CSV table of C-alpha atoms in Angstrom, one decimal:
chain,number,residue,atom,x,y,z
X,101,UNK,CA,-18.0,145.5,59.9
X,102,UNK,CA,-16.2,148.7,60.7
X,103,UNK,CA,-15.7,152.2,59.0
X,104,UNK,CA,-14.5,155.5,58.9
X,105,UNK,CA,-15.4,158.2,56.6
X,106,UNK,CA,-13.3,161.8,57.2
X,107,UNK,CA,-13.4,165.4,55.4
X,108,UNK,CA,-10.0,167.4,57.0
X,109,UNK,CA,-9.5,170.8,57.0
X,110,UNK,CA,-8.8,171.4,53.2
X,111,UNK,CA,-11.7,169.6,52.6
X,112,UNK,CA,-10.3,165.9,51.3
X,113,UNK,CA,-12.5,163.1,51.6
X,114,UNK,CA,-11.7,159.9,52.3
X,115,UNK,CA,-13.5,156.3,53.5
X,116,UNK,CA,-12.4,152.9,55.3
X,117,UNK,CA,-14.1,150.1,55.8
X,118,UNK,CA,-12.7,146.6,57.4
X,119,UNK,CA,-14.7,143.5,58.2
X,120,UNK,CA,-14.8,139.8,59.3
X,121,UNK,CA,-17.6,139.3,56.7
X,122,UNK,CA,-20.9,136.8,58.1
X,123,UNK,CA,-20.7,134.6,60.7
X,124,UNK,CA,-21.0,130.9,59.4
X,125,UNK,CA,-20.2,132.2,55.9
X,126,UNK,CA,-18.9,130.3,53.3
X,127,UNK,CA,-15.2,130.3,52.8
X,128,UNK,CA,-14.0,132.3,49.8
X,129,UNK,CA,-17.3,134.2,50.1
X,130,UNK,CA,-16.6,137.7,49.8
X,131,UNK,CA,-18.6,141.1,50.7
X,132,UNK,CA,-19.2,144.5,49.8
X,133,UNK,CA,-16.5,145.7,52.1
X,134,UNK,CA,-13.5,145.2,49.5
X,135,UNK,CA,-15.5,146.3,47.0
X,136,UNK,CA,-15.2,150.5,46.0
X,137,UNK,CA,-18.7,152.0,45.0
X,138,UNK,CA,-20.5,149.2,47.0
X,139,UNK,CA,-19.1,149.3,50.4
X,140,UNK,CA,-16.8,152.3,50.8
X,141,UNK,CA,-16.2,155.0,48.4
X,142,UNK,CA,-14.4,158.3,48.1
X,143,UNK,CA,-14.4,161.4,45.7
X,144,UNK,CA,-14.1,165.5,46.4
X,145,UNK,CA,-17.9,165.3,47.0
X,146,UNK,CA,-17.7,162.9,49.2
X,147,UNK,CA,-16.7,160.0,51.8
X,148,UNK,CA,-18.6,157.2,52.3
X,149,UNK,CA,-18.4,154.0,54.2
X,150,UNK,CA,-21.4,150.7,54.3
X,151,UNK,CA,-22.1,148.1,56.9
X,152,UNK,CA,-25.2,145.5,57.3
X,153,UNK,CA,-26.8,143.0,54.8
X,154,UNK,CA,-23.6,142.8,52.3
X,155,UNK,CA,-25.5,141.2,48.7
X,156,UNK,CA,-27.7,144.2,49.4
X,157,UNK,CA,-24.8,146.7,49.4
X,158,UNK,CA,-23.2,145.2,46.1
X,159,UNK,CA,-26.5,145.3,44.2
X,160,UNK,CA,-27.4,148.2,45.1
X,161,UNK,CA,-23.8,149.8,44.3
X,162,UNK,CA,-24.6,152.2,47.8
X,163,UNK,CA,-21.4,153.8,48.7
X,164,UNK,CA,-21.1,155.5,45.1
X,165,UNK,CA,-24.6,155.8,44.5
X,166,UNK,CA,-24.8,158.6,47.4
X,167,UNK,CA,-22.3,160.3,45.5
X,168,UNK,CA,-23.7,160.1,42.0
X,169,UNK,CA,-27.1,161.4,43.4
X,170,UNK,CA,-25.3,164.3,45.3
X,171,UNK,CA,-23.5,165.0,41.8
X,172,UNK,CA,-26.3,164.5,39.3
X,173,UNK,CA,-29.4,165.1,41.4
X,174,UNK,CA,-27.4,168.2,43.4
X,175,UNK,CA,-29.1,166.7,46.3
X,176,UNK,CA,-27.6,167.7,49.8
X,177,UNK,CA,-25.4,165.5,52.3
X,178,UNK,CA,-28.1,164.1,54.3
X,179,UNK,CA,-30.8,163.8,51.7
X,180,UNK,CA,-28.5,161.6,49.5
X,181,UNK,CA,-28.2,159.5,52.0
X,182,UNK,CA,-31.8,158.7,53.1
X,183,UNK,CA,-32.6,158.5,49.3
X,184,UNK,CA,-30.6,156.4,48.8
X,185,UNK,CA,-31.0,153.9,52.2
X,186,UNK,CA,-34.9,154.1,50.5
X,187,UNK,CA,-34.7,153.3,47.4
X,188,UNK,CA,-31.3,151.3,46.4
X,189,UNK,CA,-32.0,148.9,49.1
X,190,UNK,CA,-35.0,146.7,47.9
X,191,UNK,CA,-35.5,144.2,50.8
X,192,UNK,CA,-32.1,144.1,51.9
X,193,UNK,CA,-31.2,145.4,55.6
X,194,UNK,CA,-28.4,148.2,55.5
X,195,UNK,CA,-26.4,151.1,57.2
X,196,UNK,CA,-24.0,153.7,55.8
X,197,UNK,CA,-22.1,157.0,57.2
X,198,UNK,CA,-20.8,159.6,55.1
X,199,UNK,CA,-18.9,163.3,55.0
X,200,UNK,CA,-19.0,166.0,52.6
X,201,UNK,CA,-16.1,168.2,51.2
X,202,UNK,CA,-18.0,171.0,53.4
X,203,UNK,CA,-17.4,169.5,56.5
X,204,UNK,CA,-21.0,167.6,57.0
X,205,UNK,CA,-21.5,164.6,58.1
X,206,UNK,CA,-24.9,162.3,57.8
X,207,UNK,CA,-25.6,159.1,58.5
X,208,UNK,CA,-29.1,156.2,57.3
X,209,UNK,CA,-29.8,152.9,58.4
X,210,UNK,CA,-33.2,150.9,57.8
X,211,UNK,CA,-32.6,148.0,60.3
X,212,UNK,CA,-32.3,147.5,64.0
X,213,UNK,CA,-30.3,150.3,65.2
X,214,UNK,CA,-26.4,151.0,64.1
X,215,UNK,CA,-23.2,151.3,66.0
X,216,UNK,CA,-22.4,155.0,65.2
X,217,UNK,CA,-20.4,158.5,66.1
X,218,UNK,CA,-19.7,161.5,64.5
X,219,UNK,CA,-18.3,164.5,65.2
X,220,UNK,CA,-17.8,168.3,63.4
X,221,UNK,CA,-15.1,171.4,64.0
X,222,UNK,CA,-17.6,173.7,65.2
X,223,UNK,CA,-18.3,170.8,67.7
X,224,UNK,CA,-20.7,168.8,67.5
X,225,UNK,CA,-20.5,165.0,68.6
X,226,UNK,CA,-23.1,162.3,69.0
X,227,UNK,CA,-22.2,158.9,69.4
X,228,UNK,CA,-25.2,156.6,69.1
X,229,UNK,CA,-27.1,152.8,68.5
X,230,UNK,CA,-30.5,153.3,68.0
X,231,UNK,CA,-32.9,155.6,66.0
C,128,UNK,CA,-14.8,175.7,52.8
C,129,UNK,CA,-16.9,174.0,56.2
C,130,UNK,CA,-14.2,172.5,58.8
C,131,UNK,CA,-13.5,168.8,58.9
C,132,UNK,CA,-15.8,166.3,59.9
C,133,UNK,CA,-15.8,162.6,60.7
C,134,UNK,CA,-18.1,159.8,61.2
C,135,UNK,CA,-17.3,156.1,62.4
C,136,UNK,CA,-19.7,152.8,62.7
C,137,UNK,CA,-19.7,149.4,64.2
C,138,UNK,CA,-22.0,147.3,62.0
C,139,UNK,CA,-25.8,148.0,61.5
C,140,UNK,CA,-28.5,145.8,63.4
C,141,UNK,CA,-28.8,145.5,66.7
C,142,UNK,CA,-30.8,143.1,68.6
C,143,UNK,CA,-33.1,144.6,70.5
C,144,UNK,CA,-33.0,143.2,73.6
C,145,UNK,CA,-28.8,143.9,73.5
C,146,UNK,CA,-27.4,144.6,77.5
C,147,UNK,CA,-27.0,147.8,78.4
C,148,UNK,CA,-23.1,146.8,79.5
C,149,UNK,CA,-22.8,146.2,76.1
C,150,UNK,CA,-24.0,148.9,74.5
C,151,UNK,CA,-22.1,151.0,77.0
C,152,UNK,CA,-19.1,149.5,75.9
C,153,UNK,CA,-19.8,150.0,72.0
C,154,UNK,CA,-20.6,153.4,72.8
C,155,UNK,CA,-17.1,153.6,74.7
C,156,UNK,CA,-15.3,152.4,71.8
C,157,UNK,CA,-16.8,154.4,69.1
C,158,UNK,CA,-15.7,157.8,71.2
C,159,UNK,CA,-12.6,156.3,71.9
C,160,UNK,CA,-12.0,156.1,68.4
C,161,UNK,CA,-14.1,159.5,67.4
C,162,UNK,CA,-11.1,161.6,69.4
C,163,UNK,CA,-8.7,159.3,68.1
C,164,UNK,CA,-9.8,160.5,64.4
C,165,UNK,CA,-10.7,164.3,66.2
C,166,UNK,CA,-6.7,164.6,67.5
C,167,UNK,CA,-5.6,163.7,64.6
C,168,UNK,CA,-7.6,166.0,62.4
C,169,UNK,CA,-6.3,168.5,64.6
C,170,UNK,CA,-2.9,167.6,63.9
C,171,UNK,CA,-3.9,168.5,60.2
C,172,UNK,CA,-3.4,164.9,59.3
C,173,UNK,CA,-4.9,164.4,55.9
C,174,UNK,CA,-8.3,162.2,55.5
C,175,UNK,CA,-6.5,159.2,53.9
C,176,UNK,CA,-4.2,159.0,57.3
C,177,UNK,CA,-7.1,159.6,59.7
C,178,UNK,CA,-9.6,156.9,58.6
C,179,UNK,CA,-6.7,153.9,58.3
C,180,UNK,CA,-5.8,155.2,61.7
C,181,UNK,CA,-9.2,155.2,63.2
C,182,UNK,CA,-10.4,151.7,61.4
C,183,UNK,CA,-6.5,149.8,62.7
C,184,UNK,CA,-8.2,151.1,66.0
C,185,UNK,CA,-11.6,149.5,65.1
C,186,UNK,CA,-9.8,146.3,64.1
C,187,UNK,CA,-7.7,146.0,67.1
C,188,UNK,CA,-9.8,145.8,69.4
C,189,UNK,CA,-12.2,142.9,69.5
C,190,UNK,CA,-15.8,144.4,70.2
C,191,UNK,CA,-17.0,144.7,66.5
C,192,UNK,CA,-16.6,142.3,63.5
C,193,UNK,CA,-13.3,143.3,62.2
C,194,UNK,CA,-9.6,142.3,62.7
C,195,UNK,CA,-9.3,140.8,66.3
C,196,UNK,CA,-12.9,139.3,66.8
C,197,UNK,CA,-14.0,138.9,63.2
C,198,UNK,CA,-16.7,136.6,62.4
C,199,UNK,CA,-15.5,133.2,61.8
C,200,UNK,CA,-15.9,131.2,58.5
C,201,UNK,CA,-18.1,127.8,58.4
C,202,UNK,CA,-15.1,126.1,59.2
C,203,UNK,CA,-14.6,128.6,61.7
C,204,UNK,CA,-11.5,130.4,60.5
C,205,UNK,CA,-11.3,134.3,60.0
C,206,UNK,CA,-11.3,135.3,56.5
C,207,UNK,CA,-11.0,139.2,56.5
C,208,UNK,CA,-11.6,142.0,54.2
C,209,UNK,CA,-11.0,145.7,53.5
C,210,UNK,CA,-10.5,148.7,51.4
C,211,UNK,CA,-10.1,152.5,51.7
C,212,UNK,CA,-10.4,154.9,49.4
C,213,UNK,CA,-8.7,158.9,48.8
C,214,UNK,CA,-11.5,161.0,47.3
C,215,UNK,CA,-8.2,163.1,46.3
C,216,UNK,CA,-7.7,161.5,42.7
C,217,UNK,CA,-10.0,158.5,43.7
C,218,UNK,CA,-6.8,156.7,44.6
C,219,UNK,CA,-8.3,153.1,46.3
C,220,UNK,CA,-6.9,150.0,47.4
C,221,UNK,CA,-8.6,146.8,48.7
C,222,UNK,CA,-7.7,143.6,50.2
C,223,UNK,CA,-9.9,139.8,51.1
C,224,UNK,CA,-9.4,136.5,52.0
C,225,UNK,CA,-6.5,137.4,54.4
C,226,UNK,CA,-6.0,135.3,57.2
C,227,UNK,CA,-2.7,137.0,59.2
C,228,UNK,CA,-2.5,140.5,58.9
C,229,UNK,CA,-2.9,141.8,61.7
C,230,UNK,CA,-4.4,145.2,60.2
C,231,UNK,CA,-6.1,144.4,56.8
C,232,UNK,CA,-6.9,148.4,56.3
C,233,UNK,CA,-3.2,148.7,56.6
C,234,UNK,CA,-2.6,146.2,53.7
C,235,UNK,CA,-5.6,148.1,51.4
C,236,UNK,CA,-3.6,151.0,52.0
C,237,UNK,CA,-0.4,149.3,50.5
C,238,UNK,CA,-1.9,147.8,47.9
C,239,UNK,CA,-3.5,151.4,47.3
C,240,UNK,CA,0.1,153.2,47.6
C,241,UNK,CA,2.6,150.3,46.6
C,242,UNK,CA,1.3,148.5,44.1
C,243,UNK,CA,-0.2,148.8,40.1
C,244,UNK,CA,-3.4,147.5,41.3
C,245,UNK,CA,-6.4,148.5,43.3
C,246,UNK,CA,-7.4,145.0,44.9
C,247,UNK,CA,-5.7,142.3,45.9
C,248,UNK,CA,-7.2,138.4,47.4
C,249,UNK,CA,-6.4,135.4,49.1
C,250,UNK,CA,-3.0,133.8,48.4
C,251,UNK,CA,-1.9,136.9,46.2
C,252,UNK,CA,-2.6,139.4,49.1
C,253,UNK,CA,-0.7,137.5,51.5
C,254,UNK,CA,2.2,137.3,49.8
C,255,UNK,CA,1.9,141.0,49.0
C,256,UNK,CA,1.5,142.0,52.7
C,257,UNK,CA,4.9,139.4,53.5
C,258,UNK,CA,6.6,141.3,50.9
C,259,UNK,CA,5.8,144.6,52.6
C,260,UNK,CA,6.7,143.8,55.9
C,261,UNK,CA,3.0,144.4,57.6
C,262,UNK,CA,2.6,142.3,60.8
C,263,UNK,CA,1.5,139.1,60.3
C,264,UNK,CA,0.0,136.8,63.3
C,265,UNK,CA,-1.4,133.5,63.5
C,266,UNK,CA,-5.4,133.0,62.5
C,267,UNK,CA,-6.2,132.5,66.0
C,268,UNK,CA,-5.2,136.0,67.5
C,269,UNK,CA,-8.3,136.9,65.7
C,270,UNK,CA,-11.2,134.1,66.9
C,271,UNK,CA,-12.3,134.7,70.3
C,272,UNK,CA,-13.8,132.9,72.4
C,273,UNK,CA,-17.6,135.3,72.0
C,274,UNK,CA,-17.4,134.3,68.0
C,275,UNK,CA,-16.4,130.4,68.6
C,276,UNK,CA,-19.7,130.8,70.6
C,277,UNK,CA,-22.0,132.4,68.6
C,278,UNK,CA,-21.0,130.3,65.3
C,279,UNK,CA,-22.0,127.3,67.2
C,280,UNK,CA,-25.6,129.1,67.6
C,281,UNK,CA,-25.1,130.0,64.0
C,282,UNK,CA,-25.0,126.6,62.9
C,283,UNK,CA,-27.7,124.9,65.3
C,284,UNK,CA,-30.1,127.9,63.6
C,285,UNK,CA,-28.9,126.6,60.4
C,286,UNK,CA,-28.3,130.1,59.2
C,287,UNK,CA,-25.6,132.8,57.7
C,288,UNK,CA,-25.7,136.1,60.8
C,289,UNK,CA,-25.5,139.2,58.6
C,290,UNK,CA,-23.1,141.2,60.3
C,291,UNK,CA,-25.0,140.3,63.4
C,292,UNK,CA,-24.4,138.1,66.4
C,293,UNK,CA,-26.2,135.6,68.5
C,294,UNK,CA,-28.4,137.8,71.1
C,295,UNK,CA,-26.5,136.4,74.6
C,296,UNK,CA,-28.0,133.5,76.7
C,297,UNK,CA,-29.5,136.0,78.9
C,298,UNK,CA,-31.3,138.2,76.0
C,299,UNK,CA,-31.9,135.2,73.8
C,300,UNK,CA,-35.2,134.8,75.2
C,301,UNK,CA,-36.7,138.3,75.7
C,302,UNK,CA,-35.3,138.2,72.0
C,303,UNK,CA,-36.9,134.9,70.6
C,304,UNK,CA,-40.7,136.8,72.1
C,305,UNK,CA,-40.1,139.7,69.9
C,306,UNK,CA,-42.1,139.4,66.6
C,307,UNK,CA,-39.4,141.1,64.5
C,308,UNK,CA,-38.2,139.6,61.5
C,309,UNK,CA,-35.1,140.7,59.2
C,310,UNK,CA,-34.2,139.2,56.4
C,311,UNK,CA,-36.9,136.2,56.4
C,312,UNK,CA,-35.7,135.0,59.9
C,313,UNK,CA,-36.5,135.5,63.5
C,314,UNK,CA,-35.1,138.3,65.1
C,315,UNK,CA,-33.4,136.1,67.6
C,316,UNK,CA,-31.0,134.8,65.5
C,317,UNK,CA,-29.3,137.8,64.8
C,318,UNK,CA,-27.5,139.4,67.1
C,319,UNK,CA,-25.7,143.3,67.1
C,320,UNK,CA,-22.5,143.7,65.0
């Protein structure tokens, strides 16, 4: 699975995501990817985009859910996201990135390492797999 | 009002015991796309425009499990999926089961901008994407020969690879010593997205 979550200068969000699904899956199976609030989802809070175990993702409605407790619980960027890589989860294995409409950018995961990069205006850029 | 900001990923869980060539190369890729996204963001392209453009990169190129080099169905065809999303008006558009577009994010974003609907599957989204003139290409530009691979280990482990891949031959053992489990199984059977 791939992704791409943006915030532009006039502070728009939006989020991408694009997969070949599981390996040996069944055919007609399908994942969180497609899915908006599970696997990718947008709003002027926020951009955010999923990627790992995808019945986890769906259950857990992850994408929106970092948005809804950025929105109801006014938590910040990057607190939203490690709430919500704790506890929506359960057992399930799972990554996500995400902007903000102020120009942050966060990222969570609570398996083996993630294929990641971010970058900000003021310039900033980490590109990165493990912890 | 903070500046713009942008984030891309390749799949989470990585085995390991993953080469360092490899992870050289994911790390490659993910900056070539990050100034991809950053060039464009300079060109004050809006959000919507930046992350189809950076993910059409993402699917092209056949390092992660997307577009060319998706992971392959148990009959080992590619079945892919995708959807984006405009936090401007929460304007979204999705797309599965398509077998020969060559950029499903391309079709989400048609089905986002050209049609009454937010999600189209299967038969009904390829006839969409004929309709709208996306490039189409035969279901075996996207297998290679890496995934034909790994969904033969796939099936002699007798198991479904979460966004993951068979650890290579040379890994597969340093892998199979390590005690780490994920999701109920051996670490070794998964390998990085």
């Amino acid at each position: 699975t791939v992704g791409c979550v943006v915030v532009d200068g006039q502070g728009r969000c939006a989020a991408a995501t694009s997969t070949g699904g599981l390996m040996n899956k069944m055919t007609g199976r399908i994942g969180d990817s497609p899915l908006i609030g599970a696997g990718t989802y947008a709003c002027d809070l926020c951009g955010v985009s999923c990627t790992g175990e995808g019945e986890a993702i769906i259950r857990g409605t992850l994408a929106r859910d970092v948005a809804a407790v950025m929105e109801y619980k006014g938590l910040g960027l990057q607190e939203a996201v490690d709430f919500v890589v704790k506890k929506r989860l359960d057992k399930g294995f799972a990554g996500l990135i995400a902007v903000s409409n102020t120009g942050e950018v966060a990222y969570g995961f609570n398996c083996n390492g993630m294929f990641r990069g971010c970058a900000t205006e003021d310039g900033f850029m980490e590109v990165g797999i493990w912890e | 009002m903070g500046g713009w900001a942008i984030a891309v990923h390749g799949g989470a869980g990585v085995d390991p015991n993953l080469p360092l060539e490899r992870q050289e190369a994911a790390k490659q890729l993910l900056t070539r796309c990050l100034n991809l996204g950053i060039a464009a963001l300079r060109g004050s392209l809006p959000a919507i425009d930046v992350v189809e453009l950076v993910v059409r990169e993402l699917e092209t190129d056949p390092f992660f499990n997307s577009g060319r080099g998706s992971a392959l169905t148990e009959n080992g065809t590619v079945e892919m999926e995708a959807s984006i999303m405009d936090g401007e008006g929460r304007r979204c558009g999705a797309v599965s089961g398509v077998t020969t577009v060559k950029n499903p994010i391309s079709l989400a974003r048609l089905v986002m901008d050209k049609s009454p609907h937010s999600y189209l599957a299967f038969s009904g989204a390829e006839e969409f994407a004929k309709k709208q003139g996306v490039e189409l290409v035969d279901n075996s530009y996207f297998i290679t020969e890496d995934n034909v691979g790994m969904l033969k280990l796939a099936k002699e482990a007798n198991t479904i690879l979460f966004d993951y891949r068979i650890p290579l031959e040379t890994t597969c053992g340093g892998a199979m010593e390590s005690p780490i489990v994920m999701n109920g199984l051996p670490i070794s059977v998964y390998a990085p997205e």
